[in-house]
Structures are given as C-alpha cells and as structure tokens.
Amino acid sequence: MMQRRRLFSAGIVVLACAAVACADSPKNTDKDTDGAKKNNMDAYEALVYKNAANETLPYRLLKPTNIDKNKNKKYPMVLFLHGIGERGDDNVKQLAHGAGEFARPENREKYPCFVVAPQCPAKSGWVKIKTAPNQWGIPLPKEPTAPLKLVLELVDALAAELPIDANRVYITGLSMGGFGTWDATSRRPDLFAAAVPICGGGDPAQAPKLKTLSIWAFHGVKDPLVPPSRTTTMIEAIRAAGGRPKITLYADAQHDSWTRTYADPEVMAWLFAQRRSK
C-alpha cells in the first residue's frame, strides 16, 4: 500500500511517498489512445464548435447522467485543457489523461456536471509555445492564441445553451493545459469559480487579478520539463497580492503530476465545493 505523509512548509503542501509507489504512472504516447478508451471515453460526446467566422474547434462534452427537467436546476461545468502531446484533430487524444476521472460512474453520481474537453490543433497551443516552458506566458500576451480564443467562445456558448450554473464554472489543465489554465484565468478571472492548474505556469504580474479566485495548483518537485518554480512563483505572487491559493508539490513526481491529482477524491470534493465570489 502506498504510504503518504503531508509535509507543511510556508503554506506549501508536499506529498512525500514511498519511492516505488510514487514512481510516475506510465504515460500514453501520441498514438496510444487506449488510456482514453479505458477512461470512459464513450461517455463524452464528440462535437465541433463553429463560430460566426467559420472557425472550428473539436471538443468532447460530458453531460450529467440525468438532467433534471426543472428549469431552475443548474449544473457545474468543468473546462478541461489537455497537454501538448494530445494535440491534433481526431477529437480523441485529449481524453487520454485525467478527463476520464470525471466520467467515472461514482463521480458522475456524486458530482453531476458538464465537462468540456476541447482539442488544440497540432501546430498550435493554448499558449504560445515557441520558447522553452520556463518562458511560456511571460509576459501575458495581449491576445490569447487562436485555439484559446475559441475555447473561451465555446464556454460562453455552452453557458448560454445548457443549464449551467454561472457561479460554478471551473477550469483545469495539465502541462500545456496548466499554462492554458493560468492564461485563461488571467484573461477572464470573473468567469471561473475555481482553477486547478497542474505542472504549468503563468505571468506573476497577473496575480492581482487572481487574488479572489479559488486556486489549487499542483507540480512535481522533480519535473524535468516544466520547472516547479513556474507554479510556486505564481502562488507566491498571488499570496503577496492578498490571495489564498493552495499548492501541492509531489516530492517524488516528475512531469506526470496529473495522474494522482485527478484520482484524488479530495481534489474532486474541493473543486465542486467552490462557488464564484459575488
């Protein structure tokens, strides 16, 4: 059995585990969609968003198992942003990591919600990715990337079409999607009730915009691809601005800090307990 202990230091939670049990989970390759199939992929409906300019974005949509016909019944919505390895146009790979946890029968029963999982085109990103990850998103570009612009349009369109609780719109993402989470919340802080960015990073200068947003960030201490300082710097900046974000650092994790995050029932419970501050 995996042994976990929580270490508290300067408001940061570090999860230290037995070395063997905490080794990173096997990762799917770009061509391997078996993980997505095993993670309840079929529960997600395959759709394509098209705006007035005929720009398109493939996405998957998970709906509550039983939508109450009562017009007053509203449901939370989770925006899920995948990592760089899941880019493409097959409308499948974006579900390979993490999204399946929301589709587990027990989670769908306990947390009925909409989950929207868009797929970024192969040669683009939720953020500009021409430089190394330690520079992504600094400073925050004046305009979002074309895919993230479509994502934000899609969220607005779904909120107008579906019985979604405007006070319970959440965002989460891993790796490139973690960067996208910081980017999107910096642009539309009033849209979201909570954010769970995983192994990403943002622009610390945006911290004042995020001080009232409920945030729980995650990163692996041994991440060789995205320095954990990209997360800790954001948390420190938001706290300096008066915010109270949470952070968990996995002491033995490398880049895959998302597998155990999305599988942690405490994370699900925290996320769905958040409401947008009025």
CSV table of N, CA, C and O in Angstrom, one decimal, residues 18-19 26 28 51 60 62-63 78 103 115 118 135 137 145 183 189 193 199 204 226 228 235 241 244 248 253 261:
chain,number,residue,atom,x,y,z
A,18,ALA,N,6.4,6.6,-0.6
A,18,ALA,CA,7.4,5.6,-0.7
A,18,ALA,C,7.9,5.6,-2.2
A,18,ALA,O,7.1,5.8,-3.1
A,19,ALA,N,9.2,5.5,-2.4
A,19,ALA,CA,9.8,5.7,-3.7
A,19,ALA,C,9.2,4.9,-4.8
A,19,ALA,O,8.9,5.4,-5.9
A,26,PRO,N,2.8,5.1,-16.0
A,26,PRO,CA,3.1,5.0,-17.4
A,26,PRO,C,2.3,6.1,-18.2
A,26,PRO,O,1.2,6.3,-18.0
A,28,ASN,N,0.8,7.6,-21.8
A,28,ASN,CA,0.4,7.2,-23.2
A,28,ASN,C,1.2,8.0,-24.2
A,28,ASN,O,1.6,9.2,-24.0
A,51,ASN,N,-17.7,29.1,-35.0
A,51,ASN,CA,-18.2,30.4,-34.7
A,51,ASN,C,-18.7,31.2,-35.9
A,51,ASN,O,-18.7,30.6,-37.0
A,60,ARG,N,-15.0,17.5,-26.8
A,60,ARG,CA,-15.8,16.4,-26.2
A,60,ARG,C,-16.7,17.0,-25.1
A,60,ARG,O,-16.2,17.9,-24.4
A,62,LEU,N,-19.1,16.0,-21.8
A,62,LEU,CA,-19.7,15.0,-20.8
A,62,LEU,C,-20.9,15.7,-20.2
A,62,LEU,O,-20.8,16.9,-19.7
A,63,LYS,N,-22.0,15.1,-20.2
A,63,LYS,CA,-23.2,15.7,-19.6
A,63,LYS,C,-23.6,14.9,-18.3
A,63,LYS,O,-23.2,13.8,-18.1
A,78,VAL,N,-17.0,22.0,-16.0
A,78,VAL,CA,-15.5,21.9,-15.9
A,78,VAL,C,-14.9,22.1,-17.3
A,78,VAL,O,-15.3,21.3,-18.2
A,103,ALA,N,-15.6,11.1,-15.6
A,103,ALA,CA,-16.6,10.2,-16.2
A,103,ALA,C,-16.8,8.9,-15.5
A,103,ALA,O,-17.6,8.1,-15.9
A,115,VAL,N,-18.7,18.5,-18.5
A,115,VAL,CA,-17.2,18.7,-18.7
A,115,VAL,C,-17.0,18.9,-20.2
A,115,VAL,O,-17.4,18.1,-21.0
A,118,PRO,N,-11.9,20.5,-25.1
A,118,PRO,CA,-11.5,20.8,-26.4
A,118,PRO,C,-10.2,20.2,-26.8
A,118,PRO,O,-9.4,19.9,-26.0
A,135,GLN,N,9.7,30.0,-20.1
A,135,GLN,CA,9.3,31.3,-20.6
A,135,GLN,C,7.9,31.5,-21.1
A,135,GLN,O,7.5,32.6,-21.4
A,137,GLY,N,4.2,32.2,-21.5
A,137,GLY,CA,3.3,33.1,-20.8
A,137,GLY,C,3.8,34.2,-20.1
A,137,GLY,O,3.1,34.9,-19.3
A,145,THR,N,-4.0,32.9,-27.8
A,145,THR,CA,-3.8,32.2,-29.0
A,145,THR,C,-5.1,31.9,-29.7
A,145,THR,O,-6.2,31.9,-29.0
A,183,ASP,N,-3.4,31.2,-18.1
A,183,ASP,CA,-3.6,32.2,-19.1
A,183,ASP,C,-5.1,32.6,-19.2
A,183,ASP,O,-5.4,33.7,-19.1
A,189,PRO,N,-10.8,36.3,-15.2
A,189,PRO,CA,-10.9,35.8,-13.8
A,189,PRO,C,-12.3,35.8,-13.3
A,189,PRO,O,-12.6,34.9,-12.4
A,193,ALA,N,-15.0,30.0,-11.1
A,193,ALA,CA,-15.2,29.9,-9.7
A,193,ALA,C,-14.0,29.2,-9.1
A,193,ALA,O,-13.7,29.5,-7.9
A,199,CYS,N,1.2,21.3,-13.2
A,199,CYS,CA,2.6,21.4,-13.9
A,199,CYS,C,2.6,22.4,-15.0
A,199,CYS,O,3.0,22.2,-16.1
A,204,PRO,N,3.4,36.2,-13.3
A,204,PRO,CA,3.2,36.7,-11.9
A,204,PRO,C,2.6,38.1,-11.9
A,204,PRO,O,2.0,38.4,-10.9
A,226,VAL,N,9.0,21.1,-17.0
A,226,VAL,CA,8.5,22.4,-16.5
A,226,VAL,C,9.0,22.6,-15.1
A,226,VAL,O,8.6,21.9,-14.2
A,228,PRO,N,9.3,23.4,-11.4
A,228,PRO,CA,8.2,23.7,-10.4
A,228,PRO,C,8.1,25.1,-9.9
A,228,PRO,O,7.1,25.6,-9.4
A,235,ILE,N,2.0,31.1,-7.1
A,235,ILE,CA,1.4,31.1,-5.8
A,235,ILE,C,1.9,32.2,-4.9
A,235,ILE,O,1.1,32.8,-4.2
A,241,ALA,N,-0.4,39.4,-3.3
A,241,ALA,CA,-1.4,40.3,-3.7
A,241,ALA,C,-2.6,40.2,-2.8
A,241,ALA,O,-3.6,41.0,-3.0
A,244,ARG,N,-5.4,33.7,-1.4
A,244,ARG,CA,-5.1,32.5,-0.5
A,244,ARG,C,-5.2,31.2,-1.3
A,244,ARG,O,-5.9,30.3,-1.1
A,248,THR,N,0.1,22.1,-3.9
A,248,THR,CA,0.6,20.8,-3.5
A,248,THR,C,1.8,20.4,-4.4
A,248,THR,O,1.6,20.4,-5.7
A,253,ALA,N,7.5,13.1,-7.7
A,253,ALA,CA,7.0,13.2,-9.1
A,253,ALA,C,7.8,13.9,-10.0
A,253,ALA,O,8.5,14.9,-9.7
A,261,THR,N,-3.3,13.5,-9.1
A,261,THR,CA,-4.2,14.7,-8.8
A,261,THR,C,-5.6,14.4,-9.1
A,261,THR,O,-6.5,14.6,-8.3
